[in-house]
Structure formats: structure tokens, C-alpha cells
C-alpha atoms as a PDB file:
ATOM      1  CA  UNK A   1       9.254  49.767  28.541  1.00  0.00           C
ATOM      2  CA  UNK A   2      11.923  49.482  30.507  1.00  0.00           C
ATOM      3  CA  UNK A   3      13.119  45.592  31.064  1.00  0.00           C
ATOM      4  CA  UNK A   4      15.576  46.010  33.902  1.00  0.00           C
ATOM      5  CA  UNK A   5      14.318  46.178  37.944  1.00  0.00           C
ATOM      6  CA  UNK A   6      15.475  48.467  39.937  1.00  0.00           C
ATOM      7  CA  UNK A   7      17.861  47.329  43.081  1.00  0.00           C
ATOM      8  CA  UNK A   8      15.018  47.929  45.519  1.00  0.00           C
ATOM      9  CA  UNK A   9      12.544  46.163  43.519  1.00  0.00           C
ATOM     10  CA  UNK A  10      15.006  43.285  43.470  1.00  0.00           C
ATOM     11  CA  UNK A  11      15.670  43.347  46.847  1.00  0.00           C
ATOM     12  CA  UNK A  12      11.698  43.490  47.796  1.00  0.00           C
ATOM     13  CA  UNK A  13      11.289  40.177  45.116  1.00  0.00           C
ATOM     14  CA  UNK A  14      14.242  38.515  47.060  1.00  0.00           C
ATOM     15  CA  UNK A  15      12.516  39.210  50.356  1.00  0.00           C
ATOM     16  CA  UNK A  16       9.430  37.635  49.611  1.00  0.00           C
ATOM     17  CA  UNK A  17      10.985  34.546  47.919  1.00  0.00           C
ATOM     18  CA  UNK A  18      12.551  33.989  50.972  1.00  0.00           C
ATOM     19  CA  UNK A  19       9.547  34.458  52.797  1.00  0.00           C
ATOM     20  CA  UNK A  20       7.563  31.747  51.102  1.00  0.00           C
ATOM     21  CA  UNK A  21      10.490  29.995  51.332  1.00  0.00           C
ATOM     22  CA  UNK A  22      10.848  29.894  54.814  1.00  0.00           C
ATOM     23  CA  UNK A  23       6.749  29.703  55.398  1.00  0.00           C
ATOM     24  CA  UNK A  24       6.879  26.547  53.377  1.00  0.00           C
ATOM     25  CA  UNK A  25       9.663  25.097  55.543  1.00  0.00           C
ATOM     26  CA  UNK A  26       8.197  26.352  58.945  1.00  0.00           C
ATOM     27  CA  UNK A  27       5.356  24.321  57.721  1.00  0.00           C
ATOM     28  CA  UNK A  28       7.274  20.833  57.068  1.00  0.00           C
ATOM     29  CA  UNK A  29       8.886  21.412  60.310  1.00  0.00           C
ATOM     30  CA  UNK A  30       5.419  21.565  61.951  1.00  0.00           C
ATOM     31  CA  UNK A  31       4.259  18.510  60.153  1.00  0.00           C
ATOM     32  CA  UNK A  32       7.726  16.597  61.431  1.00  0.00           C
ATOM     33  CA  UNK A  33       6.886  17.750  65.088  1.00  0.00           C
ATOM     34  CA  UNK A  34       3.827  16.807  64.993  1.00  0.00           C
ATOM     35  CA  UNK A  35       4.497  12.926  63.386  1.00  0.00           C
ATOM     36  CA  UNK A  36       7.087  12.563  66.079  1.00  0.00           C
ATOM     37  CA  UNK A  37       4.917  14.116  68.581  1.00  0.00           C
ATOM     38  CA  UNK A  38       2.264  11.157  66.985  1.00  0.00           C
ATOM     39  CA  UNK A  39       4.900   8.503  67.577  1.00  0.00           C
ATOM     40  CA  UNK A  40       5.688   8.675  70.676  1.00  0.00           C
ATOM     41  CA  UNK A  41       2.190   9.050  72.059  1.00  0.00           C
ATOM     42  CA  UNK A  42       1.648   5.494  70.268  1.00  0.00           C
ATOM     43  CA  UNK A  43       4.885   4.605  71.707  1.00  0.00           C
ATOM     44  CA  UNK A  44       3.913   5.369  75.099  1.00  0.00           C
ATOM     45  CA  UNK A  45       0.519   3.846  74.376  1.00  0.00           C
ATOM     46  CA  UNK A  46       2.136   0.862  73.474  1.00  0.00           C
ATOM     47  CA  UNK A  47       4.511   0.345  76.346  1.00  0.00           C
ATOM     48  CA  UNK A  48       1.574   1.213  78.466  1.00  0.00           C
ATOM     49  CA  UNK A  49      -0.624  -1.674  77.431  1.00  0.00           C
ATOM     50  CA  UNK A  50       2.746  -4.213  77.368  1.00  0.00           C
ATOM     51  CA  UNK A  51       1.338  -6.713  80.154  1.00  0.00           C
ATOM     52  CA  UNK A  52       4.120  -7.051  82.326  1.00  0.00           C
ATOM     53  CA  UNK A  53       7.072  -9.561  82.060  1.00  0.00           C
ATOM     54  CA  UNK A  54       7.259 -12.644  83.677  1.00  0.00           C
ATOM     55  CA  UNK A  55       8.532 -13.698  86.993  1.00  0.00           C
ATOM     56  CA  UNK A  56       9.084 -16.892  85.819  1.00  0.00           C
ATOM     57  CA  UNK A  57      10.235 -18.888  82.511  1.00  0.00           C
ATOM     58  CA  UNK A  58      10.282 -22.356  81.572  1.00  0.00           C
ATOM     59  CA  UNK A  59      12.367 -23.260  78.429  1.00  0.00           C
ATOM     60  CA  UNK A  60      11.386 -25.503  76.446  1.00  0.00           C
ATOM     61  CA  UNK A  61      14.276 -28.285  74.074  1.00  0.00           C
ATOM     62  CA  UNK A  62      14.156 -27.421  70.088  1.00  0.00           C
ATOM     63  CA  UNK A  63      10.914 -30.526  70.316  1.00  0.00           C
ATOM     64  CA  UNK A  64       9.011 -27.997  72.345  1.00  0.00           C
ATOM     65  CA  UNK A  65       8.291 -30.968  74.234  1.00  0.00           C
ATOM     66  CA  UNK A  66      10.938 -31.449  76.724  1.00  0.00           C
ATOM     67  CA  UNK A  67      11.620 -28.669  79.527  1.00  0.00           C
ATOM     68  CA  UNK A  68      15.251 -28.032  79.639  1.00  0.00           C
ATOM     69  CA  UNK A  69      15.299 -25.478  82.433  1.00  0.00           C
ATOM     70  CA  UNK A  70      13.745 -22.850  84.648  1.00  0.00           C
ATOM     71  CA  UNK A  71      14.892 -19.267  84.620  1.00  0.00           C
ATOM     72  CA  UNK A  72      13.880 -15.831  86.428  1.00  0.00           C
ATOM     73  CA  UNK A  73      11.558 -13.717  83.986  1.00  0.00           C
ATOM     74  CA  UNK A  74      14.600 -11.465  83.765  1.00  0.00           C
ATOM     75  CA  UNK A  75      17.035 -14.115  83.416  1.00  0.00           C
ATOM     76  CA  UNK A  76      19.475 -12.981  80.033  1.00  0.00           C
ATOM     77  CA  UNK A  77      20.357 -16.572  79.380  1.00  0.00           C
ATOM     78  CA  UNK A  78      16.671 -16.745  78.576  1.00  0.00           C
ATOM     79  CA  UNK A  79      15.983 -14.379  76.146  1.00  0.00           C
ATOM     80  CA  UNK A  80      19.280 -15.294  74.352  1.00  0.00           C
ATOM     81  CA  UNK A  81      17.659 -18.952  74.131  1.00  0.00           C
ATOM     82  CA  UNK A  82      14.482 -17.603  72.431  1.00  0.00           C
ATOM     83  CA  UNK A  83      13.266 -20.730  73.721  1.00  0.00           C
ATOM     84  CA  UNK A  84      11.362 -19.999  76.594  1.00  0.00           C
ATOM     85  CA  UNK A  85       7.644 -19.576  77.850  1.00  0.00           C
ATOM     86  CA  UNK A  86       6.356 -17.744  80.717  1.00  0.00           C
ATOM     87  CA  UNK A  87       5.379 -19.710  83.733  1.00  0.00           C
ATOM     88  CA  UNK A  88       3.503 -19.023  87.030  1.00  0.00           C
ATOM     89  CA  UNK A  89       5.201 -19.505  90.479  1.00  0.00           C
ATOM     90  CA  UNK A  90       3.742 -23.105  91.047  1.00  0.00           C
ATOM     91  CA  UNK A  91       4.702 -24.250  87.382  1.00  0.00           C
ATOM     92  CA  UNK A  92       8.315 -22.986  88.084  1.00  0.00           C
ATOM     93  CA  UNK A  93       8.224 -24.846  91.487  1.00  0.00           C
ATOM     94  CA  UNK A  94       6.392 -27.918  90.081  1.00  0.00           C
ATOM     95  CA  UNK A  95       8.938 -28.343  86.865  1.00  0.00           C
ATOM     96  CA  UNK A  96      11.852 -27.852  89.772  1.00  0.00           C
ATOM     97  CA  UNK A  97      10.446 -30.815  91.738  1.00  0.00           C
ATOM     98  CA  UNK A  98      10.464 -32.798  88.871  1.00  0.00           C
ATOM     99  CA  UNK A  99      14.017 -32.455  88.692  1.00  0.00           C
ATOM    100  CA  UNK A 100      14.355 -29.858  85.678  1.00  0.00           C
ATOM    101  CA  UNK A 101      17.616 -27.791  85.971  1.00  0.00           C
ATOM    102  CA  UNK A 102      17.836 -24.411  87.548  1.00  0.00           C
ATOM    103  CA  UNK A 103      19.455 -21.807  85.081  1.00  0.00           C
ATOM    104  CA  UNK A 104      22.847 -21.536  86.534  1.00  0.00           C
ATOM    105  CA  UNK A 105      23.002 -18.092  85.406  1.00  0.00           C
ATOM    106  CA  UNK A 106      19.866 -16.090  87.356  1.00  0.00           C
ATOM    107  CA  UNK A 107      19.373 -19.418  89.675  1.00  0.00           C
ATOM    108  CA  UNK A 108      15.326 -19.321  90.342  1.00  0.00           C
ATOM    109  CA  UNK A 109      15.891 -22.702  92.731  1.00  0.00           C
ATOM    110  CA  UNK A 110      17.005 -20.186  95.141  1.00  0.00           C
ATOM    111  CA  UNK A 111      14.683 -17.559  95.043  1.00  0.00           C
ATOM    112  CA  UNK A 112      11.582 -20.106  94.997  1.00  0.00           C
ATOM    113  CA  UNK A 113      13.174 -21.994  97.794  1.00  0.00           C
ATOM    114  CA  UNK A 114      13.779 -24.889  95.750  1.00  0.00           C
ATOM    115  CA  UNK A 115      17.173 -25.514  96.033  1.00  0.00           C
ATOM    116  CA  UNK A 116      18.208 -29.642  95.500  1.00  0.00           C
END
């Protein structure tokens, strides 16, 4: 019996190793599309749901108990301090009557009408 292939045989073995190969890879790179594809759908989901940011923020001292200043929701001073809270309209205007500083940064005094 003879031991050796021919060169076509080889060939036609080579061919369908690389076949399977690339089948098998085609495959992982459907199952990576469709993760991805996965996340972002729950991305989107998720920004979706996000209730929307503040207009206003009060920040609070490291007691949490005294009120050190009033910022616009978008104010970057704010979320640098990590030390704020969202507020509505009248607690922004209330905390600003009772003489708590405007952030001199986005200045919310002005935009409220507030301005001392």
C-alpha cells in the first residue's frame, strides 16, 4: 500500500482544512457581531431610560449638612466636587435667598434672576 499522497490529494486535504478553518472563524466573527450588536442595544437602552440631568444642583460641605453653593445642572465645577445633589428651581432660588453662594464658575444667580 502505497503511504505517500499524491500532490492533488494534498492539495484537496489542504483545501478543506482551510475550509473548516475559515467556517470556524466566520462563525466567532458572527458571535463577536452579534455580542457587540447586544451591547449597544443595552447601551442605547440604558441611555434611553437615564432620567434627565438636572437643571439645578445644590452642593452640599463634607458634613452633608451645610449647603456650600448652588450650581447649573451642567455646571463642571460641580461634578468635579462630587458633592452635589440635584435641586428643583424653587430649592435653587430658596437656598440663594438664604444667602448660599452662587458657583462663580456657571453663575445660576443670574439665570434664576437671583443676583445679590
Amino acid at each position: 500500500m502505497d503511504d505517500h499522497m499524491s500532490r492533488l490529494d494534498a492539495l484537496r486535504f489542504a483545501r478543506r482544512i482551510v475550509a473548516q478553518q475559515t467556517t470556524d472563524q466566520l462563525a466567532l466573527i458572527d458571535r463577536w457581531i452579534a455580542d457587540e450588536e447586544r451591547r449597544q442595544r443595552e447601551r442605547q437602552q440604558g441611555e434611553d431610560r437615564r432620567p434627565p440631568a438636572p437643571e439645578w444642583l445644590i452642593q452640599y460641605g463634607l458634613n452633608r449638612d451645610n449647603v456650600d453653593a448652588v450650581h447649573r445642572g451642567d455646571c463642571w465645577a460641580a461634578k468635579k466636587s462630587g458633592r452635589c445633589r440635584p435641586a428643583t428651581r424653587e430649592q435653587a432660588l430658596d437656598a440663594l435667598r438664604q444667602h448660599v453662594p452662587s458657583c462663580m464658575h456657571c453663575r445660576p444667580d443670574g439665570v434664576l434672576g437671583a443676583r445679590s
